[in-house]
PDB file of C-alpha atoms in Angstrom:
ATOM      1  CA  MET A  21     -19.306  35.330  82.092  1.00  0.00           C
ATOM      2  CA  SER A  22     -15.977  33.480  82.278  1.00  0.00           C
ATOM      3  CA  GLU A  23     -17.689  30.765  83.814  1.00  0.00           C
ATOM      4  CA  PHE A  24     -19.760  30.538  80.594  1.00  0.00           C
ATOM      5  CA  ILE A  25     -16.841  30.686  78.349  1.00  0.00           C
ATOM      6  CA  GLN A  26     -15.314  27.818  80.335  1.00  0.00           C
ATOM      7  CA  GLN A  27     -18.321  25.695  79.714  1.00  0.00           C
ATOM      8  CA  LEU A  28     -18.647  26.603  76.157  1.00  0.00           C
ATOM      9  CA  PRO A  29     -16.603  23.927  74.664  1.00  0.00           C
ATOM     10  CA  ALA A  30     -18.691  21.318  76.652  1.00  0.00           C
ATOM     11  CA  LEU A  31     -21.607  22.848  75.376  1.00  0.00           C
ATOM     12  CA  ILE A  32     -20.394  22.798  71.828  1.00  0.00           C
ATOM     13  CA  GLY A  33     -19.270  19.207  72.456  1.00  0.00           C
ATOM     14  CA  VAL A  34     -22.920  18.292  73.469  1.00  0.00           C
ATOM     15  CA  VAL A  35     -24.474  20.251  70.663  1.00  0.00           C
ATOM     16  CA  ILE A  36     -22.073  18.495  68.280  1.00  0.00           C
ATOM     17  CA  GLY A  37     -22.806  15.044  69.640  1.00  0.00           C
ATOM     18  CA  ALA A  38     -26.540  15.448  69.534  1.00  0.00           C
ATOM     19  CA  LEU A  39     -26.473  16.467  65.810  1.00  0.00           C
ATOM     20  CA  GLY A  40     -24.222  13.493  65.193  1.00  0.00           C
ATOM     21  CA  SER A  41     -26.515  11.376  67.053  1.00  0.00           C
ATOM     22  CA  TYR A  42     -29.547  12.643  65.063  1.00  0.00           C
ATOM     23  CA  VAL A  43     -27.860  12.333  61.620  1.00  0.00           C
ATOM     24  CA  VAL A  44     -26.849   8.585  62.372  1.00  0.00           C
ATOM     25  CA  VAL A  45     -30.458   7.664  63.670  1.00  0.00           C
ATOM     26  CA  VAL A  46     -31.825   9.371  60.336  1.00  0.00           C
ATOM     27  CA  ARG A  47     -29.321   7.749  58.038  1.00  0.00           C
ATOM     28  CA  GLY A  48     -29.937   4.489  59.842  1.00  0.00           C
ATOM     29  CA  ASP A  49     -33.874   4.822  59.566  1.00  0.00           C
ATOM     30  CA  ARG A  50     -33.663   5.662  55.790  1.00  0.00           C
ATOM     31  CA  VAL A  51     -31.374   2.542  55.164  1.00  0.00           C
ATOM     32  CA  ARG A  52     -33.680   0.248  57.251  1.00  0.00           C
ATOM     33  CA  PHE A  53     -36.939   1.889  55.260  1.00  0.00           C
ATOM     34  CA  GLN A  54     -35.122   1.396  51.982  1.00  0.00           C
ATOM     35  CA  ARG A  55     -34.159  -2.176  52.834  1.00  0.00           C
ATOM     36  CA  GLU A  56     -37.882  -2.944  53.902  1.00  0.00           C
ATOM     37  CA  GLN A  57     -39.137  -1.268  50.991  1.00  0.00           C
ATOM     38  CA  ALA A  58     -37.120  -3.333  48.668  1.00  0.00           C
ATOM     39  CA  ALA A  59     -38.007  -6.504  50.556  1.00  0.00           C
ATOM     40  CA  ARG A  60     -41.614  -5.861  50.142  1.00  0.00           C
ATOM     41  CA  TRP A  61     -41.130  -5.088  46.160  1.00  0.00           C
ATOM     42  CA  GLU A  62     -39.234  -8.441  45.934  1.00  0.00           C
ATOM     43  CA  GLU A  63     -42.213 -10.045  47.733  1.00  0.00           C
ATOM     44  CA  ARG A  64     -44.843  -8.492  45.465  1.00  0.00           C
ATOM     45  CA  LYS A  65     -42.788  -9.630  42.357  1.00  0.00           C
ATOM     46  CA  LEU A  66     -42.597 -12.934  43.394  1.00  0.00           C
ATOM     47  CA  THR A  67     -46.255 -13.231  43.898  1.00  0.00           C
ATOM     48  CA  VAL A  68     -46.766 -11.753  40.541  1.00  0.00           C
ATOM     49  CA  TYR A  69     -44.174 -13.942  39.033  1.00  0.00           C
ATOM     50  CA  GLY A  70     -45.662 -17.033  40.715  1.00  0.00           C
ATOM     51  CA  GLU A  71     -49.386 -16.135  39.731  1.00  0.00           C
ATOM     52  CA  TYR A  72     -48.467 -15.763  36.098  1.00  0.00           C
ATOM     53  CA  ALA A  73     -46.630 -19.162  36.214  1.00  0.00           C
ATOM     54  CA  ARG A  74     -49.738 -20.482  37.720  1.00  0.00           C
ATOM     55  CA  THR A  75     -52.046 -19.140  35.231  1.00  0.00           C
ATOM     56  CA  LEU A  76     -49.893 -20.132  32.029  1.00  0.00           C
ATOM     57  CA  LYS A  77     -49.456 -23.759  33.703  1.00  0.00           C
ATOM     58  CA  ARG A  78     -53.340 -24.208  34.048  1.00  0.00           C
ATOM     59  CA  SER A  79     -53.789 -23.311  30.362  1.00  0.00           C
ATOM     60  CA  VAL A  80     -50.896 -25.686  29.440  1.00  0.00           C
ATOM     61  CA  THR A  81     -52.629 -28.518  31.408  1.00  0.00           C
ATOM     62  CA  LEU A  82     -55.895 -27.810  29.600  1.00  0.00           C
ATOM     63  CA  ALA A  83     -53.944 -27.882  26.289  1.00  0.00           C
ATOM     64  CA  TYR A  84     -52.547 -31.254  27.154  1.00  0.00           C
ATOM     65  CA  ARG A  85     -55.812 -32.699  28.103  1.00  0.00           C
ATOM     66  CA  ALA A  86     -57.307 -31.364  24.844  1.00  0.00           C
ATOM     67  CA  ALA A  87     -54.595 -32.717  22.722  1.00  0.00           C
ATOM     68  CA  ALA A  88     -55.098 -36.037  24.222  1.00  0.00           C
ATOM     69  CA  HIS A  89     -58.656 -36.186  22.833  1.00  0.00           C
ATOM     70  CA  TYR A  90     -56.899 -36.025  19.311  1.00  0.00           C
ATOM     71  CA  GLY A  91     -54.397 -38.671  20.370  1.00  0.00           C
ATOM     72  CA  ASN A  92     -51.567 -36.176  20.246  1.00  0.00           C
ATOM     73  CA  ASP A  93     -50.929 -36.350  24.076  1.00  0.00           C
ATOM     74  CA  ARG A  94     -50.847 -39.156  26.655  1.00  0.00           C
ATOM     75  CA  HIS A  95     -52.457 -37.094  29.237  1.00  0.00           C
ATOM     76  CA  PRO A  96     -54.880 -39.593  31.284  1.00  0.00           C
ATOM     77  CA  HIS A  97     -57.826 -37.440  31.294  1.00  0.00           C
ATOM     78  CA  PRO A  98     -58.764 -35.950  27.802  1.00  0.00           C
ATOM     79  CA  LEU A  99     -61.305 -33.212  27.233  1.00  0.00           C
ATOM     80  CA  THR A 100     -63.409 -33.056  24.181  1.00  0.00           C
ATOM     81  CA  PRO A 101     -63.422 -29.936  22.360  1.00  0.00           C
ATOM     82  CA  GLU A 102     -66.778 -29.006  23.889  1.00  0.00           C
ATOM     83  CA  GLU A 103     -65.459 -29.632  27.182  1.00  0.00           C
ATOM     84  CA  ALA A 104     -62.286 -27.790  26.685  1.00  0.00           C
ATOM     85  CA  GLN A 105     -63.493 -24.715  24.976  1.00  0.00           C
ATOM     86  CA  PRO A 106     -64.896 -22.980  28.242  1.00  0.00           C
ATOM     87  CA  LEU A 107     -62.142 -24.085  30.416  1.00  0.00           C
ATOM     88  CA  LEU A 108     -59.458 -22.515  27.947  1.00  0.00           C
ATOM     89  CA  THR A 109     -61.504 -19.310  27.806  1.00  0.00           C
ATOM     90  CA  GLN A 110     -61.696 -19.146  31.494  1.00  0.00           C
ATOM     91  CA  ALA A 111     -57.878 -19.756  31.711  1.00  0.00           C
ATOM     92  CA  THR A 112     -57.209 -17.005  29.051  1.00  0.00           C
ATOM     93  CA  ILE A 113     -59.497 -14.505  30.931  1.00  0.00           C
ATOM     94  CA  GLU A 114     -57.406 -15.323  34.181  1.00  0.00           C
ATOM     95  CA  ARG A 115     -54.243 -15.139  32.303  1.00  0.00           C
ATOM     96  CA  ASP A 116     -54.702 -11.616  30.971  1.00  0.00           C
ATOM     97  CA  PRO A 117     -54.602  -9.610  34.300  1.00  0.00           C
ATOM     98  CA  ALA A 118     -51.701 -11.807  35.463  1.00  0.00           C
ATOM     99  CA  GLY A 119     -49.809 -10.904  32.366  1.00  0.00           C
ATOM    100  CA  GLU A 120     -50.582  -7.100  32.855  1.00  0.00           C
ATOM    101  CA  ALA A 121     -49.004  -7.588  36.408  1.00  0.00           C
ATOM    102  CA  LEU A 122     -46.181  -9.144  35.203  1.00  0.00           C
ATOM    103  CA  ILE A 123     -45.512  -6.274  32.676  1.00  0.00           C
ATOM    104  CA  LEU A 124     -45.825  -3.618  35.428  1.00  0.00           C
ATOM    105  CA  LEU A 125     -43.488  -5.379  37.956  1.00  0.00           C
ATOM    106  CA  GLY A 126     -41.289  -7.793  36.129  1.00  0.00           C
ATOM    107  CA  SER A 127     -37.755  -7.025  34.961  1.00  0.00           C
ATOM    108  CA  PRO A 128     -37.312  -6.503  31.179  1.00  0.00           C
ATOM    109  CA  GLU A 129     -35.685 -10.188  30.971  1.00  0.00           C
ATOM    110  CA  VAL A 130     -38.423 -11.788  32.954  1.00  0.00           C
ATOM    111  CA  VAL A 131     -41.201 -10.300  30.702  1.00  0.00           C
ATOM    112  CA  GLU A 132     -39.290 -11.272  27.455  1.00  0.00           C
ATOM    113  CA  ARG A 133     -38.827 -15.042  28.767  1.00  0.00           C
ATOM    114  CA  ALA A 134     -42.539 -14.919  29.700  1.00  0.00           C
ATOM    115  CA  ARG A 135     -43.428 -13.860  26.250  1.00  0.00           C
ATOM    116  CA  VAL A 136     -41.406 -16.574  24.702  1.00  0.00           C
ATOM    117  CA  TRP A 137     -43.301 -19.018  26.932  1.00  0.00           C
ATOM    118  CA  VAL A 138     -46.994 -17.660  26.249  1.00  0.00           C
ATOM    119  CA  VAL A 139     -46.347 -17.309  22.495  1.00  0.00           C
ATOM    120  CA  VAL A 140     -45.777 -21.355  22.297  1.00  0.00           C
ATOM    121  CA  LEU A 141     -48.885 -21.594  24.463  1.00  0.00           C
ATOM    122  CA  LEU A 142     -50.907 -19.541  21.944  1.00  0.00           C
ATOM    123  CA  GLU A 143     -49.358 -21.884  19.114  1.00  0.00           C
ATOM    124  CA  MET A 144     -50.533 -25.046  21.031  1.00  0.00           C
ATOM    125  CA  GLU A 145     -54.085 -23.464  21.315  1.00  0.00           C
ATOM    126  CA  ASP A 146     -54.127 -22.863  17.793  1.00  0.00           C
ATOM    127  CA  PHE A 147     -53.057 -26.192  16.878  1.00  0.00           C
ATOM    128  CA  LEU A 148     -55.940 -27.581  18.956  1.00  0.00           C
ATOM    129  CA  ARG A 149     -58.543 -25.045  17.631  1.00  0.00           C
ATOM    130  CA  ARG A 150     -57.523 -26.503  14.086  1.00  0.00           C
ATOM    131  CA  GLN A 151     -58.046 -30.124  15.511  1.00  0.00           C
ATOM    132  CA  THR A 152     -54.850 -31.058  14.026  1.00  0.00           C
ATOM    133  CA  ARG A 153     -53.921 -34.908  14.743  1.00  0.00           C
ATOM    134  CA  ASP A 154     -49.939 -34.919  14.514  1.00  0.00           C
ATOM    135  CA  PRO A 155     -48.416 -36.257  17.763  1.00  0.00           C
ATOM    136  CA  ALA A 156     -44.768 -35.662  16.477  1.00  0.00           C
ATOM    137  CA  ALA A 157     -45.521 -31.733  15.769  1.00  0.00           C
ATOM    138  CA  TRP A 158     -47.455 -31.808  19.116  1.00  0.00           C
ATOM    139  CA  GLN A 159     -44.557 -33.212  21.015  1.00  0.00           C
ATOM    140  CA  ALA A 160     -42.205 -30.624  19.399  1.00  0.00           C
ATOM    141  CA  MET A 161     -44.531 -27.715  20.757  1.00  0.00           C
ATOM    142  CA  VAL A 162     -44.402 -29.428  24.205  1.00  0.00           C
ATOM    143  CA  GLU A 163     -40.569 -29.382  24.112  1.00  0.00           C
ATOM    144  CA  ARG A 164     -40.627 -25.829  23.232  1.00  0.00           C
ATOM    145  CA  GLN A 165     -43.315 -24.848  25.882  1.00  0.00           C
ATOM    146  CA  ARG A 166     -41.034 -26.704  28.628  1.00  0.00           C
ATOM    147  CA  ALA A 167     -37.815 -24.866  27.381  1.00  0.00           C
ATOM    148  CA  GLY A 168     -40.067 -21.697  27.533  1.00  0.00           C
ATOM    149  CA  ARG A 169     -40.997 -22.532  31.151  1.00  0.00           C
ATOM    150  CA  GLU A 170     -37.605 -23.260  32.044  1.00  0.00           C
ATOM    151  CA  GLY A 171     -36.434 -20.069  30.541  1.00  0.00           C
ATOM    152  CA  TYR A 172     -39.165 -18.154  32.585  1.00  0.00           C
ATOM    153  CA  TYR A 173     -38.070 -19.732  35.716  1.00  0.00           C
ATOM    154  CA  ALA A 174     -34.269 -19.038  35.263  1.00  0.00           C
ATOM    155  CA  ALA A 175     -34.970 -15.454  34.662  1.00  0.00           C
ATOM    156  CA  VAL A 176     -37.254 -15.017  37.748  1.00  0.00           C
ATOM    157  CA  ARG A 177     -34.496 -16.851  39.845  1.00  0.00           C
ATOM    158  CA  GLU A 178     -31.830 -14.304  38.610  1.00  0.00           C
ATOM    159  CA  ASP A 179     -34.202 -11.431  38.968  1.00  0.00           C
ATOM    160  CA  LEU A 180     -35.033 -12.289  42.553  1.00  0.00           C
ATOM    161  CA  ALA A 181     -31.518 -13.643  43.076  1.00  0.00           C
ATOM    162  CA  LEU A 182     -32.633 -16.891  44.358  1.00  0.00           C
ATOM    163  CA  PRO A 183     -30.481 -20.079  43.997  1.00  0.00           C
ATOM    164  CA  PRO A 184     -30.961 -22.423  40.934  1.00  0.00           C
ATOM    165  CA  GLY A 185     -33.890 -24.509  40.860  1.00  0.00           C
ATOM    166  CA  HIS A 186     -34.916 -27.746  39.523  1.00  0.00           C
ATOM    167  CA  SER A 187     -35.359 -28.211  35.543  1.00  0.00           C
ATOM    168  CA  ALA A 188     -38.687 -30.173  36.384  1.00  0.00           C
ATOM    169  CA  ARG A 189     -36.970 -32.472  33.831  1.00  0.00           C
ATOM    170  CA  ARG A 190     -35.786 -35.661  35.323  1.00  0.00           C
ATOM    171  CA  PRO A 191     -35.472 -39.252  34.129  1.00  0.00           C
ATOM    172  CA  LEU A 192     -37.987 -41.696  35.470  1.00  0.00           C
ATOM    173  CA  SER A 193     -37.095 -44.823  37.044  1.00  0.00           C
ATOM    174  CA  PRO A 194     -38.088 -47.811  34.753  1.00  0.00           C
ATOM    175  CA  ALA A 195     -40.998 -48.630  36.835  1.00  0.00           C
ATOM    176  CA  LEU A 196     -42.588 -45.113  36.664  1.00  0.00           C
ATOM    177  CA  GLN A 197     -41.909 -44.663  32.754  1.00  0.00           C
ATOM    178  CA  SER A 198     -45.130 -46.618  32.118  1.00  0.00           C
ATOM    179  CA  LEU A 199     -47.163 -43.858  34.006  1.00  0.00           C
ATOM    180  CA  PRO A 200     -48.571 -40.942  32.139  1.00  0.00           C
ATOM    181  CA  ASP A 201     -46.186 -38.101  31.348  1.00  0.00           C
ATOM    182  CA  GLN A 202     -45.791 -35.656  34.267  1.00  0.00           C
ATOM    183  CA  ARG A 203     -45.298 -32.134  33.355  1.00  0.00           C
TER     184      ARG A 203
END
């Protein structure tokens, strides 16, 4: 028995070492799992944010084209109201689920900035339904839409801790200024 007592401190050291190793491994696995889970959610959020922007941008482009029919916009490919209506309807149908996904996964700031952007788009669509011919009023809405888009992208970048991006507004060289407006 005295041999056992002599070996007891070593045995206790082995047990403590094994328990310590187990705790370190479990904690490391937990931290790695949480980090991987956070990365997956960030990737999903980026996908949702991008999809929502894509669906809104499609609607905006269709609105530009429809507005060109009334002389409100310089888009080189105007759409008549008859051509635009089914396309705008389809764009709205696609926009709704993207908006729901945004509400589900988006940060409150991103969702609020998206709301500002889409409200301007809805005003633009109403302007077109009324068949208004007022290029100055249209241009004011276009500027508000651009500001809404910039605000949305800024909120997305902040939420995902991305570096600042391009504002998509840049002066064109004199040679390019005669080309249609790039939005």
